[in-house]
Tab-separated table of C-alpha atoms in Angstrom:
chain	number	residue	atom	x	y	z
Y	1	MET	CA	65.470	44.449	97.518
Y	2	SER	CA	67.340	47.525	96.272
Y	3	GLU	CA	65.708	50.941	96.438
Y	4	ALA	CA	64.255	52.255	93.189
Y	5	PRO	CA	66.390	54.950	91.538
Y	6	LEU	CA	65.339	58.590	91.666
Y	7	VAL	CA	65.568	58.812	87.870
Y	8	SER	CA	65.334	55.952	85.410
Y	9	ILE	CA	65.855	56.634	81.707
Y	10	GLU	CA	64.903	53.640	79.578
Y	11	ASN	CA	65.490	53.277	75.820
Y	12	LEU	CA	65.417	57.027	75.243
Y	13	THR	CA	65.591	58.040	71.587
Y	14	ILE	CA	65.521	61.672	70.474
Y	15	SER	CA	65.022	62.806	66.893
Y	16	LEU	CA	65.327	66.253	65.318
Y	17	PRO	CA	64.259	67.502	61.883
Y	18	GLY	CA	67.044	67.394	59.295
Y	19	ASN	CA	67.677	69.877	56.500
Y	20	ASP	CA	66.556	67.354	53.874
Y	21	GLY	CA	63.194	66.756	55.504
Y	22	GLY	CA	64.311	63.552	57.212
Y	23	ARG	CA	65.049	62.968	60.898
Y	24	LEU	CA	68.364	63.017	62.745
Y	25	PHE	CA	68.926	60.940	65.879
Y	26	PRO	CA	71.345	62.628	68.324
Y	27	VAL	CA	70.317	60.167	71.073
Y	28	ARG	CA	69.591	56.505	70.364
Y	29	ASP	CA	68.280	53.912	72.791
Y	30	VAL	CA	69.929	55.431	75.894
Y	31	SER	CA	69.306	53.916	79.326
Y	32	LEU	CA	70.751	55.117	82.620
Y	33	SER	CA	69.671	55.672	86.220
Y	34	ILE	CA	70.478	58.069	89.059
Y	35	GLY	CA	69.980	57.059	92.678
Y	36	ALA	CA	68.961	59.310	95.549
Y	37	GLY	CA	72.001	61.282	96.742
Y	38	GLU	CA	74.140	59.909	93.908
Y	39	ILE	CA	76.421	61.820	91.541
Y	40	VAL	CA	76.421	60.269	88.080
Y	41	GLY	CA	78.934	61.540	85.539
Y	42	LEU	CA	77.943	61.655	81.868
Y	43	ALA	CA	81.035	61.965	79.660
Y	44	GLY	CA	81.981	61.995	76.007
Y	45	GLU	CA	83.258	64.266	73.276
Y	46	SER	CA	81.266	67.230	71.978
Y	47	GLY	CA	78.313	65.987	69.944
Y	48	SER	CA	78.038	62.670	71.778
Y	49	GLY	CA	74.511	63.450	73.004
Y	50	LYS	CA	75.229	64.346	76.634
Y	51	THR	CA	73.492	67.702	76.906
Y	52	ILE	CA	70.421	66.868	74.843
Y	53	THR	CA	69.930	63.736	76.966
Y	54	ALA	CA	69.922	65.950	80.070
Y	55	LEU	CA	67.602	68.509	78.456
Y	56	SER	CA	65.096	65.736	77.777
Y	57	LEU	CA	64.572	65.469	81.546
Y	58	LEU	CA	63.318	69.064	81.479
Y	59	GLY	CA	61.301	68.765	78.294
Y	60	LEU	CA	63.628	71.261	76.589
Y	61	LEU	CA	64.263	70.129	73.041
Y	62	PRO	CA	64.820	72.204	69.903
Y	63	PRO	CA	61.741	72.919	67.732
Y	64	GLY	CA	60.520	69.752	66.081
Y	65	GLY	CA	62.265	67.488	68.577
Y	66	ARG	CA	60.581	64.194	69.430
Y	67	MET	CA	61.253	61.670	72.195
Y	68	SER	CA	60.384	58.030	72.713
Y	69	GLY	CA	61.138	55.625	75.533
Y	70	HIS	CA	60.604	56.339	79.235
Y	71	ILE	CA	61.945	58.866	81.749
Y	72	ARG	CA	60.647	57.861	85.153
Y	73	PHE	CA	60.966	60.383	87.974
Y	74	GLY	CA	59.055	60.516	91.245
Y	75	GLY	CA	56.680	57.732	90.243
Y	76	GLN	CA	55.676	59.266	86.896
Y	77	ASP	CA	56.869	59.031	83.309
Y	78	LEU	CA	57.922	62.533	82.290
Y	79	LEU	CA	57.420	61.764	78.604
Y	80	THR	CA	53.688	61.270	79.175
Y	81	LEU	CA	53.131	64.581	81.000
Y	82	PRO	CA	51.512	67.598	79.294
Y	83	PRO	CA	53.678	70.728	78.821
Y	84	ARG	CA	52.157	72.510	81.843
Y	85	ALA	CA	53.017	69.623	84.160
Y	86	ILE	CA	56.580	69.438	82.797
Y	87	ALA	CA	56.938	73.186	83.430
Y	88	ASP	CA	56.039	72.571	87.079
Y	89	VAL	CA	58.723	69.872	87.379
Y	90	ARG	CA	61.315	72.072	85.651
Y	91	GLY	CA	63.097	74.295	88.177
Y	92	ARG	CA	61.127	72.906	91.114
Y	93	ASP	CA	61.985	69.195	91.185
Y	94	ILE	CA	64.734	69.099	88.554
Y	95	ALA	CA	67.044	72.083	88.105
Y	96	MET	CA	69.953	72.792	85.788
Y	97	VAL	CA	73.204	74.750	86.004
Y	98	PHE	CA	74.786	75.697	82.684
Y	99	GLN	CA	78.468	75.989	81.833
Y	100	ASP	CA	78.616	79.773	81.311
Y	101	PRO	CA	77.102	81.685	84.242
Y	102	MET	CA	77.436	85.017	82.432
Y	103	THR	CA	74.929	83.907	79.797
Y	104	ALA	CA	72.780	81.904	82.238
Y	105	LEU	CA	72.251	84.967	84.473
Y	106	HIS	CA	70.319	87.982	83.188
Y	107	PRO	CA	72.791	90.896	82.964
Y	108	MET	CA	70.137	93.576	83.549
Y	109	LEU	CA	68.487	92.079	86.628
Y	110	SER	CA	69.838	92.193	90.178
Y	111	ILE	CA	70.723	88.935	91.916
Y	112	GLU	CA	67.794	89.535	94.276
Y	113	LYS	CA	65.340	89.801	91.365
Y	114	GLN	CA	66.630	86.614	89.758
Y	115	LEU	CA	66.503	84.620	92.986
Y	116	THR	CA	63.181	85.898	94.356
Y	117	GLU	CA	61.193	85.689	91.101
Y	118	HIS	CA	62.027	82.012	90.846
Y	119	LEU	CA	60.986	81.432	94.457
Y	120	ARG	CA	57.751	83.358	94.197
Y	121	HIS	CA	56.718	81.634	90.986
Y	122	HIS	CA	57.252	78.072	92.227
Y	123	ARG	CA	56.615	78.488	95.953
Y	124	GLY	CA	53.937	81.210	96.002
Y	125	ILE	CA	55.576	83.081	98.890
Y	126	ASP	CA	55.565	86.849	99.493
Y	127	ALA	CA	58.425	89.237	98.741
Y	128	ARG	CA	59.787	89.335	102.316
Y	129	ALA	CA	59.892	85.543	102.690
Y	130	ALA	CA	61.477	85.227	99.246
Y	131	ARG	CA	64.222	87.702	100.160
Y	132	THR	CA	64.954	85.870	103.413
Y	133	ARG	CA	65.221	82.598	101.522
Y	134	ALA	CA	67.429	84.220	98.870
Y	135	ILE	CA	69.914	85.309	101.545
Y	136	GLU	CA	69.927	81.770	102.970
Y	137	LEU	CA	70.672	80.349	99.519
Y	138	LEU	CA	73.574	82.710	98.889
Y	139	GLU	CA	75.003	81.785	102.270
Y	140	LEU	CA	74.536	78.097	101.405
Y	141	VAL	CA	76.757	78.501	98.330
Y	142	ARG	CA	79.307	80.506	100.358
Y	143	ILE	CA	78.727	83.997	98.894
Y	144	PRO	CA	80.219	86.550	101.341
Y	145	ASP	CA	77.917	89.273	102.732
Y	146	ALA	CA	74.835	87.711	101.163
Y	147	ALA	CA	72.420	90.551	101.974
Y	148	ARG	CA	74.627	93.049	100.159
Y	149	ALA	CA	75.260	90.663	97.286
Y	150	LEU	CA	71.531	90.577	96.528
Y	151	LYS	CA	71.641	94.202	95.375
Y	152	ARG	CA	74.468	93.620	92.905
Y	153	TYR	CA	74.430	92.531	89.265
Y	154	PRO	CA	76.137	89.552	87.588
Y	155	HIS	CA	78.971	91.598	86.061
Y	156	GLN	CA	80.015	92.705	89.550
Y	157	PHE	CA	81.051	89.156	90.492
Y	158	SER	CA	83.925	86.936	89.406
Y	159	GLY	CA	83.259	83.881	87.224
Y	160	GLY	CA	83.420	81.541	90.198
Y	161	MET	CA	81.008	83.680	92.245
Y	162	ARG	CA	78.596	83.881	89.298
Y	163	GLN	CA	78.600	80.112	89.027
Y	164	ARG	CA	77.843	79.838	92.741
Y	165	ILE	CA	74.931	82.252	92.273
Y	166	ALA	CA	73.653	80.166	89.343
Y	167	ILE	CA	73.784	77.111	91.615
Y	168	ALA	CA	71.866	79.045	94.310
Y	169	ILE	CA	69.122	79.870	91.788
Y	170	ALA	CA	68.947	76.218	90.762
Y	171	LEU	CA	68.573	75.204	94.425
Y	172	CYS	CA	65.797	77.720	95.142
Y	173	CYS	CA	62.994	75.208	95.268
Y	174	GLU	CA	64.994	72.381	96.844
Y	175	PRO	CA	65.095	70.143	93.755
Y	176	GLN	CA	65.778	66.449	94.106
Y	177	LEU	CA	68.002	66.410	91.023
Y	178	LEU	CA	70.562	68.987	89.884
Y	179	ILE	CA	71.829	68.766	86.312
Y	180	ALA	CA	75.272	70.370	86.097
Y	181	ASP	CA	76.250	70.880	82.441
Y	182	GLU	CA	80.010	71.496	82.226
Y	183	PRO	CA	79.771	73.662	85.374
Y	184	THR	CA	83.522	74.373	85.556
Y	185	THR	CA	84.489	74.734	81.884
Y	186	ALA	CA	84.737	78.545	81.882
Y	187	LEU	CA	86.656	78.683	85.175
Y	188	ASP	CA	90.346	78.510	86.029
Y	189	VAL	CA	91.695	75.486	87.854
Y	190	THR	CA	91.595	76.981	91.363
Y	191	VAL	CA	88.011	78.217	90.996
Y	192	GLN	CA	87.046	74.929	89.366
Y	193	ALA	CA	88.187	73.025	92.452
Y	194	GLY	CA	86.033	75.263	94.642
Y	195	ILE	CA	82.914	74.587	92.568
Y	196	LEU	CA	83.542	70.834	92.695
Y	197	ARG	CA	83.939	70.967	96.478
Y	198	LEU	CA	80.722	72.967	96.695
Y	199	LEU	CA	78.754	70.386	94.707
Y	200	GLN	CA	80.136	67.605	96.890
Y	201	GLN	CA	79.211	69.533	100.047
Y	202	LEU	CA	75.688	70.241	98.768
Y	203	ARG	CA	75.200	66.562	98.051
Y	204	GLY	CA	76.133	65.815	101.671
Y	205	GLU	CA	74.111	68.646	103.220
Y	206	LEU	CA	70.961	68.388	101.083
Y	207	GLY	CA	70.937	64.762	99.923
Y	208	LEU	CA	71.021	66.139	96.392
Y	209	SER	CA	71.349	63.887	93.349
Y	210	VAL	CA	73.540	65.272	90.576
Y	211	LEU	CA	73.855	64.488	86.880
Y	212	LEU	CA	77.277	65.877	85.999
Y	213	ILE	CA	77.868	66.429	82.281
Y	214	THR	CA	81.487	66.869	81.273
Y	215	HIS	CA	84.158	66.014	78.726
Y	216	ASP	CA	86.814	66.499	81.445
Y	217	MET	CA	87.732	63.115	82.864
Y	218	GLY	CA	89.599	64.792	85.732
Y	219	VAL	CA	86.374	66.468	86.874
Y	220	MET	CA	84.594	63.143	86.461
Y	221	SER	CA	87.166	61.399	88.653
Y	222	ALA	CA	86.911	64.032	91.375
Y	223	LEU	CA	83.151	63.996	91.799
Y	224	SER	CA	81.239	61.062	90.321
Y	225	ASP	CA	80.069	57.891	92.037
Y	226	ARG	CA	79.194	56.216	88.748
Y	227	VAL	CA	80.213	57.045	85.187
Y	228	VAL	CA	78.302	56.799	81.917
Y	229	ILE	CA	80.292	57.197	78.677
Y	230	MET	CA	78.476	58.264	75.480
Y	231	TYR	CA	79.595	58.153	71.863
Y	232	ALA	CA	77.586	59.061	68.756
Y	233	GLY	CA	74.342	59.287	70.719
Y	234	ARG	CA	74.602	55.971	72.564
Y	235	VAL	CA	75.903	54.724	75.901
Y	236	VAL	CA	79.049	52.673	75.280
Y	237	GLU	CA	80.228	52.011	78.847
Y	238	THR	CA	78.862	52.382	82.338
Y	239	GLY	CA	80.050	51.390	85.805
Y	240	THR	CA	81.491	52.715	89.032
Y	241	ARG	CA	83.999	55.559	88.838
Y	242	THR	CA	86.859	53.287	89.895
Y	243	ASP	CA	85.986	50.537	87.432
Y	244	VAL	CA	85.484	52.773	84.406
Y	245	LEU	CA	88.287	55.274	84.958
Y	246	GLN	CA	90.940	52.878	86.237
Y	247	HIS	CA	90.039	49.771	84.220
Y	248	PRO	CA	88.121	50.818	81.097
Y	249	ARG	CA	86.619	48.004	79.044
Y	250	HIS	CA	85.423	49.913	75.948
Y	251	PRO	CA	88.042	51.083	73.410
Y	252	TYR	CA	86.497	54.564	73.308
Y	253	THR	CA	86.780	55.000	77.079
Y	254	HIS	CA	90.368	53.731	76.891
Y	255	SER	CA	91.144	56.289	74.167
Y	256	LEU	CA	89.530	59.148	76.105
Y	257	LEU	CA	91.668	58.380	79.122
Y	258	GLY	CA	94.773	57.904	77.002
Y	259	ALA	CA	94.338	61.413	75.604
Y	260	LEU	CA	94.829	62.886	79.087
Y	261	PRO	CA	98.363	64.059	80.022
Y	262	HIS	CA	100.129	61.306	81.967
Y	263	GLU	CA	103.653	60.904	83.290
Y	264	HIS	CA	106.250	58.781	81.572
Y	265	GLY	CA	109.589	59.217	83.291
Y	266	ASP	CA	110.232	62.946	83.333
Y	267	ASP	CA	107.864	63.686	80.477
Y	268	MET	CA	104.108	64.251	80.181
Y	269	LEU	CA	102.780	62.161	77.307
Y	270	LEU	CA	99.575	62.383	75.291
Y	271	GLN	CA	98.063	59.608	73.219
Y	272	PRO	CA	95.770	61.544	70.875
Y	273	MET	CA	92.699	59.792	69.564
Y	274	ARG	CA	92.784	59.625	65.798
Y	275	GLY	CA	89.949	60.927	63.690
Y	276	THR	CA	86.921	62.950	64.736
Y	277	PRO	CA	83.475	62.033	66.054
Y	278	PRO	CA	80.994	61.254	63.268
Y	279	SER	CA	78.187	63.617	62.337
Y	280	ILE	CA	74.791	62.426	63.551
Y	281	GLY	CA	73.626	62.652	59.952
Y	282	ALA	CA	76.443	60.465	58.614
Y	283	LEU	CA	77.126	57.655	61.061
Y	284	PRO	CA	79.327	54.859	59.699
Y	285	PRO	CA	77.765	51.396	59.388
Y	286	GLY	CA	78.216	48.984	62.254
Y	287	CYS	CA	79.888	50.295	65.392
Y	288	PRO	CA	80.166	54.116	65.073
Y	289	PHE	CA	83.589	54.044	66.752
Y	290	HIS	CA	85.203	51.444	64.472
Y	291	PRO	CA	86.919	53.963	62.099
Y	292	ARG	CA	88.863	55.334	65.099
Y	293	CYS	CA	89.315	52.090	67.035
Y	294	ASP	CA	92.701	50.357	67.332
Y	295	TRP	CA	91.010	47.027	68.103
Y	296	ALA	CA	88.348	47.014	65.367
Y	297	GLU	CA	87.686	43.769	63.518
Y	298	ALA	CA	85.887	43.141	60.253
Y	299	ARG	CA	82.618	42.380	62.028
Y	300	CYS	CA	82.693	45.820	63.692
Y	301	ARG	CA	81.839	47.320	60.293
Y	302	ASP	CA	78.608	45.332	60.195
Y	303	ILE	CA	77.419	45.051	63.803
Y	304	GLU	CA	76.396	47.904	66.078
Y	305	PRO	CA	76.514	46.235	69.508
Y	306	GLY	CA	73.970	46.926	72.178
Y	307	LEU	CA	74.879	47.632	75.784
Y	308	HIS	CA	75.402	44.366	77.666
Y	309	ALA	CA	76.596	43.428	81.149
Y	310	VAL	CA	80.196	42.246	81.459
Y	311	GLU	CA	80.445	42.342	85.265
Y	312	PRO	CA	78.025	43.140	88.091
Y	313	ASN	CA	77.053	46.829	87.716
Y	314	ARG	CA	79.229	47.110	84.601
Y	315	ALA	CA	78.190	47.200	80.941
Y	316	ILE	CA	79.763	47.983	77.575
Y	317	ALA	CA	78.657	48.167	73.940
Y	318	CYS	CA	81.466	46.327	72.143
Y	319	VAL	CA	81.675	42.980	70.357
Y	320	VAL	CA	85.468	42.742	70.786
Y	321	ASP	CA	85.965	43.721	74.458
Y	322	PRO	CA	89.779	43.597	74.096
Y	323	LEU	CA	90.647	45.528	77.226
Y	324	VAL	CA	90.102	43.049	80.050
Y	325	GLY	CA	93.047	43.529	82.385
Y	326	VAL	CA	94.539	46.375	80.339
Y	327	PRO	CA	95.282	49.376	82.616
Y	328	ALA	CA	94.089	52.840	81.634
């Protein structure tokens, strides 16, 4: 019998108030799981619902946001917990690293203040113990001269060092799950590689589970064990990294990968995806991807397919499934 996942999201739907008094649905009937020590990549274009899905794990929705479904973590359904209990989970058991460390870190507070306040709030330890732990955390994320670094402020560090500090703050209370929302977007390629190596090392050293949110399929390929692809608020493909990225089955996944630079003789070619993602307030009928899909059929305008298994540990939401055996 397989071990139960650390996190199990089942039929999650999120609605937000619209300008006309109605409701908008940025996330619709999403299901995914994250195992202990597993890195799951959540990919899709901007507006696909990736970040708000992750924020639901922390109970952080915009004003008026509502959720239905189940988010099971540590033997409890997070959607049934009162706000005070969710606040205890947030930062202690589930932590998040945002894409821009300069806005995630407080510019007027020292690194020591930002690390130790978090520790003292969740762990109830004294100032000396908190400072000792803060130094250990900075060393864990490979910040040189950690004791001296505590006295400095965010603007005194490079972008890559700030992101490492943000990761240290997220790890303060030894969370079981780290949500990394586009953690390398604001960084150059060399620094980006260092952050990815760090996350991989932390997974090995701490047994950390990671939900990696990105639109960068290269980052996804470098780090994820499994991949979940979202479009227009729904999961459209899921499977192992190798299966999804090397042999995509959903037309949207195929188009995402085709839009990456790839070699053709001496040239680097792009296959741009036509059109733009639909607004959550104006989804087309049927499959939301059909106006952009090269394989769409007449029935795609009428049927919005649900996610269904096509192989062991592999599922897509497509009624055509034209890509069996087609390389990425």
